[in-house]
Amino acid sequence: MGQIATSPIYLQIETAMTAHRSLLMPTSYSVILAVSGTHLINDLIQFLLPALYPVLKTEYALSYFQLGLLTLAQQITACFLQPIMGLYGDLRPKPYMLAVSMAVVAVGVVMLALASSFALLLAAAAVLGIGSALFHPEASRVCRMASGGRFGFAQSSFQVGGNTGTALGPLAAALFVLPLGQVSTVWFGLLAVIGFVILIRIAGWFANHQRMLKSAGTPRAEGPQLSRQRLILAFAVIGALLLSKFVYIETFKSYYTFFLIERFGMEIRQAQTILFVFLGALAVGTFFGGPIGDRIGRRRVIWVSIVGALPFALLLPHVNLWGVIILSILVGLILSSAFSVIVVYAQELMPQKVGMVSGFVFGFAFGIGALGAAALGGIADLVGMQQVFNALSLLLFLGFLTALLPDIE
């Protein structure tokens, strides 16, 4: 018996079983909740900038194109930095990078409060974007570590924190920032300090988890056996789906209030409240997408999410105010369920590079959304915001490319 226990085959089996148990550790709800909470703080602060657009447009005499450039400056840094930081984290995990990211966000929101020109607003937007770029890949990795195998649930919980923060952005603007002015955003730096403290604790959990995996000798994760061409096609389709979803959503975030003001003659605060309702629908839809994907398959959720929103999006620009509100809620609920599912699907294509893949998905989504919003802002200067919203829903036809995604489940 002693010879069996020390044989190479027995030791390999025992190592594999230990690694398997380590990968299936119980779901750490407290860690997922903490990371989701800091995601709420990050995205709430990030959305203070577009929530200020109606004020900044008047105060600095900005065009729609210049507002689009602010969105671009904030998001393009995330587009380029997130995949790089994600790959760096795969090769050299840095648990305390999460806390650093929140410190950068704090600097960015103070710069936003004190900016007195368009150039300084651009600089503040870029710093906020850098903080977001440092945050998302590592935070997504931590949620996957804490998932206990419930990847869709963990990713949806993470995303719903961010979407809730984004939804609270216009509400915070309507209640605090718009009445008190641009400088009042400095108080949101206190939220960043709270996030920093939470992420210091999460970094300790992260480091301990890494030590446990290393001591257990966990084998390298393997993805589905796809050819290089099939893998490239899959990521190209993912890119197209992200383009359709995020150009649509970023345009709503940046210009929905202007569409409501231009079409229905609403006041800024009323328009901000309706934007809050749309963004709240995004948060709710995000939460349900991941768990449903765990049960019925991620490819099916992607199909329903993007293509299912299409008929409502086509109708939205042509109905009355209540119709716009109801249809925007339906579009938000359905469309938002795709993102966490897309993130997990992409991670499962290359599970050995979770950070890089997460960085690519987040970075590309934010970058392409910002580019699209900037371009559509320039078009709105020429033809009007209503015409832009009339054509916007055509982007969702790209959802039919889901048929080209390989079935890996």
Coordinates of C-alpha atoms in Angstrom, one line a residue:
M1 CA 0.0 0.0 0.0
G2 CA 2.9 2.4 0.8
Q3 CA 4.3 1.7 -2.7
I4 CA 1.0 2.5 -4.3
A5 CA 0.8 5.8 -2.3
T6 CA 4.2 6.9 -3.5
S7 CA 4.0 5.7 -7.1
P8 CA 4.1 8.4 -9.8
I9 CA 0.7 7.5 -11.2
Y10 CA -0.9 7.8 -7.7
L11 CA 0.8 11.1 -7.1
Q12 CA -0.4 12.5 -10.4
I13 CA -4.0 11.4 -9.6
E14 CA -3.8 12.9 -6.1
T15 CA -2.4 16.2 -7.5
A16 CA -5.2 16.3 -10.1
M17 CA -7.9 15.7 -7.5
T18 CA -6.4 18.4 -5.2
A19 CA -6.3 20.8 -8.1
H20 CA -9.9 19.9 -9.0
R21 CA -11.0 20.6 -5.5
S22 CA -9.2 23.9 -5.5
L23 CA -11.0 25.0 -8.7
L24 CA -14.3 24.0 -7.2
M25 CA -14.0 25.9 -3.9
P26 CA -17.3 27.2 -2.6
T27 CA -18.6 30.4 -4.1
S28 CA -17.2 33.3 -2.1
Y29 CA -20.3 35.6 -2.1
S30 CA -18.6 38.2 0.1
V31 CA -15.7 38.7 -2.4
I32 CA -18.1 38.9 -5.3
L33 CA -20.3 41.4 -3.4
A34 CA -17.2 43.5 -2.5
V35 CA -15.9 43.6 -6.0
S36 CA -19.4 44.3 -7.4
G37 CA -19.7 47.2 -4.9
T38 CA -16.4 48.7 -5.9
H39 CA -17.5 48.3 -9.6
L40 CA -20.6 50.4 -8.6
I41 CA -18.3 53.1 -7.2
N42 CA -16.0 53.1 -10.2
D43 CA -18.8 53.3 -12.8
L44 CA -20.8 55.9 -10.8
I45 CA -17.8 58.1 -10.8
Q46 CA -17.0 57.3 -14.5
F47 CA -20.6 58.4 -15.4
L48 CA -20.4 61.7 -13.7
L49 CA -18.7 63.1 -16.9
P50 CA -21.5 62.2 -19.4
A51 CA -24.1 63.1 -16.7
L52 CA -22.5 66.6 -16.8
Y53 CA -22.8 67.0 -20.6
P54 CA -25.9 69.2 -20.6
V55 CA -24.1 71.6 -18.2
L56 CA -20.8 71.5 -19.9
K57 CA -22.4 72.0 -23.3
T58 CA -23.9 75.3 -22.2
E59 CA -21.0 76.5 -19.9
Y60 CA -18.2 75.8 -22.4
A61 CA -20.2 76.2 -25.6
L62 CA -19.4 72.7 -26.7
S63 CA -20.7 71.0 -29.8
Y64 CA -22.0 67.4 -29.8
F65 CA -18.7 66.4 -31.5
Q66 CA -16.7 67.8 -28.6
L67 CA -18.9 66.0 -26.2
G68 CA -18.2 62.9 -28.2
L69 CA -14.4 63.6 -27.9
L70 CA -14.8 63.7 -24.1
T71 CA -16.4 60.2 -24.3
L72 CA -13.6 59.1 -26.6
A73 CA -10.8 60.4 -24.3
Q74 CA -12.4 58.6 -21.3
Q75 CA -12.9 55.3 -23.1
I76 CA -10.1 55.1 -25.6
T77 CA -7.5 54.7 -22.8
A78 CA -9.5 51.7 -21.6
C79 CA -9.6 50.3 -25.2
F80 CA -5.8 50.2 -25.4
L81 CA -4.8 49.6 -21.8
Q82 CA -7.2 47.0 -20.7
P83 CA -5.9 44.1 -22.9
I84 CA -2.3 45.0 -22.0
M85 CA -3.0 45.2 -18.3
G86 CA -5.0 41.9 -18.5
L87 CA -2.2 40.1 -20.2
Y88 CA 0.3 41.5 -17.7
G89 CA -1.9 40.2 -14.9
D90 CA -1.9 36.7 -16.5
L91 CA 1.8 36.6 -16.6
R92 CA 2.6 38.5 -13.4
P93 CA -0.5 38.7 -11.1
K94 CA -0.5 42.0 -9.2
P95 CA -3.3 41.8 -6.5
Y96 CA -2.8 45.4 -5.3
M97 CA -3.3 46.8 -8.8
L98 CA -7.1 46.9 -8.0
A99 CA -6.4 49.4 -5.2
V100 CA -4.1 51.4 -7.4
S101 CA -6.9 51.7 -10.0
M102 CA -9.3 53.3 -7.5
A103 CA -6.6 55.8 -6.4
V104 CA -6.3 56.8 -10.1
V105 CA -10.1 57.2 -10.3
A106 CA -10.0 59.5 -7.2
V107 CA -7.4 61.7 -8.9
G108 CA -9.5 61.8 -12.1
V109 CA -12.7 62.9 -10.3
V110 CA -10.8 65.7 -8.5
M111 CA -9.4 66.9 -11.9
L112 CA -13.0 66.8 -13.3
A113 CA -14.2 69.0 -10.5
L114 CA -11.4 71.6 -10.9
A115 CA -11.3 71.6 -14.8
S116 CA -11.8 75.1 -16.2
S117 CA -11.4 74.5 -20.0
F118 CA -12.1 71.9 -22.6
A119 CA -8.5 70.8 -22.7
L120 CA -8.5 70.2 -18.9
L121 CA -11.8 68.3 -19.2
L122 CA -10.1 66.1 -21.8
A123 CA -7.3 65.4 -19.4
A124 CA -9.7 64.5 -16.6
A125 CA -11.6 62.2 -18.9
A126 CA -8.4 60.4 -19.9
V127 CA -7.3 59.9 -16.2
L128 CA -10.7 58.5 -15.3
G129 CA -10.4 56.2 -18.3
I130 CA -6.9 55.0 -17.1
G131 CA -8.3 54.2 -13.7
S132 CA -11.1 52.2 -15.3
A133 CA -8.6 50.4 -17.5
L134 CA -6.6 49.2 -14.5
F135 CA -9.8 48.1 -12.6
H136 CA -11.8 46.0 -15.0
P137 CA -9.5 43.1 -16.1
E138 CA -8.3 42.3 -12.5
A139 CA -11.7 42.7 -11.0
S140 CA -13.2 40.3 -13.5
R141 CA -10.4 37.8 -12.8
V142 CA -11.1 38.0 -9.0
C143 CA -14.9 37.4 -9.6
R144 CA -14.0 34.3 -11.7
M145 CA -11.7 33.1 -8.9
A146 CA -14.5 33.5 -6.3
S147 CA -17.2 32.0 -8.5
G148 CA -16.9 28.4 -7.3
G149 CA -17.6 27.4 -10.9
R150 CA -20.7 29.6 -11.3
F151 CA -19.0 31.8 -13.8
G152 CA -22.1 33.4 -15.3
F153 CA -23.5 34.3 -11.9
A154 CA -20.2 35.8 -10.7
Q155 CA -19.7 37.8 -13.9
S156 CA -23.3 39.1 -13.9
S157 CA -23.0 40.1 -10.2
F158 CA -19.9 42.0 -11.1
Q159 CA -21.5 43.7 -14.1
V160 CA -24.7 44.6 -12.2
G161 CA -22.6 46.6 -9.8
G162 CA -21.1 48.6 -12.6
N163 CA -24.5 49.1 -14.3
T164 CA -26.1 50.1 -11.0
G165 CA -23.3 52.7 -10.6
T166 CA -23.9 53.9 -14.2
A167 CA -27.6 54.2 -13.5
L168 CA -27.1 56.2 -10.4
G169 CA -24.9 58.6 -12.3
P170 CA -27.6 60.7 -13.9
L171 CA -29.7 60.5 -10.6
A172 CA -26.7 61.8 -8.7
A173 CA -26.2 64.5 -11.3
A174 CA -29.9 65.6 -11.1
L175 CA -29.9 65.7 -7.3
F176 CA -26.4 67.0 -6.5
V177 CA -24.2 67.9 -9.5
L178 CA -26.7 70.0 -11.6
P179 CA -27.9 72.1 -8.6
L180 CA -24.4 72.6 -7.1
G181 CA -22.3 72.8 -10.3
Q182 CA -19.3 71.0 -11.7
V183 CA -17.1 71.5 -8.6
S184 CA -19.5 69.4 -6.5
T185 CA -18.1 66.2 -8.2
V186 CA -15.1 66.5 -5.9
W187 CA -17.2 65.0 -3.1
F188 CA -17.5 61.8 -5.0
G189 CA -13.8 61.3 -4.4
L190 CA -14.8 60.2 -0.9
L191 CA -16.5 57.2 -2.6
A192 CA -13.2 56.4 -4.3
V193 CA -11.5 56.4 -1.0
I194 CA -14.0 53.9 0.4
G195 CA -13.5 51.7 -2.7
F196 CA -9.7 51.9 -2.2
V197 CA -10.0 50.5 1.4
I198 CA -12.3 47.7 0.2
L199 CA -9.9 46.7 -2.6
I200 CA -6.9 46.6 -0.2
R201 CA -8.8 43.8 1.6
I202 CA -9.7 42.1 -1.7
A203 CA -6.0 42.2 -2.7
G204 CA -5.2 40.2 0.4
W205 CA -7.8 37.6 -0.5
F206 CA -6.4 37.5 -4.1
A207 CA -2.9 37.0 -2.9
N208 CA -3.9 34.2 -0.6
H209 CA -5.9 32.5 -3.3
Q210 CA -2.9 32.6 -5.6
R211 CA -0.8 30.9 -3.0
M212 CA -3.3 28.2 -2.5
L213 CA -3.5 27.4 -6.2
K214 CA 0.2 27.4 -6.5
S215 CA 0.6 25.0 -3.5
A216 CA -2.1 22.7 -4.9
G217 CA -0.2 22.5 -8.2
T218 CA -3.3 23.4 -10.2
P219 CA -2.8 22.4 -13.9
R220 CA -3.0 24.9 -16.7
A221 CA -6.5 25.5 -17.9
E222 CA -7.3 24.3 -21.4
G223 CA -10.0 25.7 -23.7
P224 CA -12.0 24.1 -26.5
Q225 CA -10.0 22.5 -29.3
L226 CA -10.6 25.0 -32.0
S227 CA -8.4 25.7 -35.0
R228 CA -6.6 29.1 -35.1
Q229 CA -9.0 30.2 -37.9
R230 CA -12.1 29.3 -35.9
L231 CA -10.7 31.1 -32.9
I232 CA -10.1 34.2 -34.9
L233 CA -13.6 34.0 -36.4
A234 CA -15.1 33.6 -32.9
F235 CA -13.4 36.7 -31.6
A236 CA -14.2 38.7 -34.8
V237 CA -17.9 37.9 -34.2
I238 CA -17.6 38.8 -30.5
G239 CA -16.1 42.2 -31.7
A240 CA -19.1 42.8 -34.0
L241 CA -21.6 41.9 -31.3
L242 CA -19.8 44.3 -28.9
L243 CA -19.9 47.0 -31.5
S244 CA -23.6 46.7 -32.0
K245 CA -24.3 46.6 -28.3
F246 CA -22.0 49.3 -27.0
V247 CA -22.3 51.9 -29.8
Y248 CA -26.0 51.7 -29.1
I249 CA -25.7 51.9 -25.3
E250 CA -23.0 54.6 -25.3
T251 CA -25.0 56.7 -27.7
F252 CA -27.9 56.4 -25.2
K253 CA -25.7 57.3 -22.3
S254 CA -24.3 60.4 -24.0
Y255 CA -27.2 61.7 -26.0
Y256 CA -30.5 60.2 -24.7
T257 CA -31.2 63.4 -22.7
F258 CA -30.6 65.6 -25.8
F259 CA -33.0 63.3 -27.8
L260 CA -35.7 63.7 -25.2
I261 CA -35.1 67.5 -24.9
E262 CA -35.1 68.0 -28.7
R263 CA -38.1 65.8 -29.4
F264 CA -40.4 66.4 -26.4
G265 CA -39.1 69.7 -25.1
M266 CA -38.2 68.3 -21.7
E267 CA -36.2 70.0 -18.9
I268 CA -32.7 68.6 -18.2
R269 CA -33.7 67.1 -14.8
Q270 CA -36.7 65.3 -16.3
A271 CA -34.6 63.9 -19.1
Q272 CA -31.9 62.8 -16.6
T273 CA -34.5 60.9 -14.6
I274 CA -35.7 59.0 -17.7
L275 CA -32.1 58.2 -18.5
F276 CA -31.8 56.8 -15.0
V277 CA -34.8 54.5 -15.7
F278 CA -33.1 53.2 -18.9
L279 CA -29.8 52.6 -17.1
G280 CA -31.6 50.9 -14.3
A281 CA -33.1 48.5 -16.8
L282 CA -29.6 47.8 -18.0
A283 CA -28.6 46.9 -14.5
V284 CA -31.5 44.5 -14.0
G285 CA -31.0 42.8 -17.3
T286 CA -27.3 42.3 -16.7
F287 CA -28.0 40.4 -13.4
F288 CA -30.2 37.8 -15.0
G289 CA -28.2 37.2 -18.2
G290 CA -25.3 35.3 -16.5
P291 CA -27.2 32.8 -14.4
I292 CA -29.5 32.0 -17.3
G293 CA -26.4 31.4 -19.4
D294 CA -25.1 29.0 -16.8
R295 CA -28.4 27.0 -17.1
I296 CA -29.3 27.1 -20.8
G297 CA -26.1 28.0 -22.6
R298 CA -24.4 31.3 -23.3
R299 CA -24.8 31.2 -27.1
R300 CA -28.6 31.0 -26.7
V301 CA -28.6 34.0 -24.3
I302 CA -26.5 36.0 -26.8
W303 CA -29.1 35.2 -29.6
V304 CA -32.1 36.3 -27.5
S305 CA -30.4 39.3 -26.0
I306 CA -29.2 41.2 -29.1
V307 CA -31.7 40.0 -31.7
G308 CA -34.6 40.1 -29.3
A309 CA -34.1 43.8 -28.6
L310 CA -34.2 44.7 -32.3
P311 CA -38.0 45.1 -32.9
F312 CA -38.3 47.3 -29.8
A313 CA -35.3 49.4 -30.8
L314 CA -36.7 49.9 -34.3
L315 CA -40.0 51.2 -32.8
L316 CA -38.5 53.4 -30.1
P317 CA -37.8 56.6 -32.1
H318 CA -41.3 56.7 -33.6
V319 CA -43.7 56.6 -30.6
N320 CA -44.9 59.1 -28.0
L321 CA -43.1 59.9 -24.7
W322 CA -44.6 57.0 -22.7
G323 CA -43.9 54.6 -25.6
V324 CA -40.2 55.8 -25.6
I325 CA -39.9 55.2 -21.9
I326 CA -41.5 51.7 -22.0
L327 CA -39.6 50.6 -25.1
S328 CA -36.3 51.9 -23.7
I329 CA -36.9 49.8 -20.6
L330 CA -37.5 46.7 -22.7
V331 CA -34.5 47.3 -24.9
G332 CA -32.3 47.9 -21.8
L333 CA -33.5 44.7 -20.1
I334 CA -33.0 42.5 -23.1
L335 CA -29.9 44.0 -24.6
S336 CA -27.9 44.2 -21.3
S337 CA -28.3 40.5 -20.6
A338 CA -25.7 39.7 -23.3
F339 CA -22.6 41.4 -21.9
S340 CA -21.7 39.2 -18.9
V341 CA -22.5 36.2 -21.0
I342 CA -20.2 37.4 -23.8
V343 CA -17.4 37.9 -21.3
V344 CA -17.7 34.4 -19.9
Y345 CA -18.0 32.9 -23.4
A346 CA -14.8 34.7 -24.5
Q347 CA -13.0 33.6 -21.3
E348 CA -13.9 30.0 -22.0
L349 CA -12.4 30.2 -25.5
M350 CA -9.0 31.0 -23.9
P351 CA -9.3 30.1 -20.1
Q352 CA -5.5 30.2 -19.8
K353 CA -5.5 33.9 -20.5
V354 CA -8.5 35.2 -18.5
G355 CA -7.1 38.6 -17.8
M356 CA -6.1 39.3 -21.4
V357 CA -9.5 38.1 -22.8
S358 CA -11.4 40.1 -20.1
G359 CA -9.2 43.2 -21.0
F360 CA -9.9 42.7 -24.7
V361 CA -13.7 42.4 -24.2
F362 CA -13.9 45.4 -21.8
G363 CA -11.4 47.5 -23.7
F364 CA -12.9 46.9 -27.1
A365 CA -16.4 47.4 -25.8
F366 CA -15.6 50.7 -24.2
G367 CA -13.4 51.9 -27.1
I368 CA -15.7 51.0 -29.9
G369 CA -18.6 52.5 -28.0
A370 CA -16.7 55.8 -27.5
L371 CA -15.7 56.0 -31.1
G372 CA -19.2 55.3 -32.2
A373 CA -20.6 57.9 -29.8
A374 CA -18.1 60.5 -31.0
A375 CA -18.9 59.8 -34.7
L376 CA -22.6 59.9 -34.1
G377 CA -22.2 63.2 -32.1
G378 CA -20.6 64.7 -35.2
I379 CA -23.4 63.5 -37.4
A380 CA -26.0 64.9 -35.0
D381 CA -24.4 68.3 -35.4
L382 CA -25.2 68.1 -39.1
V383 CA -28.6 66.3 -39.2
G384 CA -30.0 66.5 -35.7
M385 CA -30.2 64.1 -32.8
Q386 CA -33.6 62.7 -33.8
Q387 CA -32.2 61.5 -37.1
V388 CA -29.3 59.7 -35.4
F389 CA -31.7 57.9 -33.1
N390 CA -33.9 56.9 -36.1
A391 CA -30.9 55.0 -37.6
L392 CA -29.3 53.8 -34.4
S393 CA -31.2 50.5 -34.1
L394 CA -29.9 49.3 -37.4
L395 CA -26.7 48.4 -35.5
L396 CA -28.5 45.5 -33.8
F397 CA -28.8 43.6 -37.1
L398 CA -25.2 42.6 -36.4
G399 CA -26.7 40.3 -33.8
F400 CA -27.4 37.7 -36.5
L401 CA -23.7 37.1 -36.7
T402 CA -24.2 35.0 -33.5
A403 CA -24.9 32.1 -35.9
L404 CA -21.1 32.0 -36.7
L405 CA -20.1 31.5 -33.0
P406 CA -18.9 27.9 -32.3
D407 CA -20.9 25.9 -29.9
I408 CA -18.4 25.1 -27.1
E409 CA -20.7 24.1 -24.3

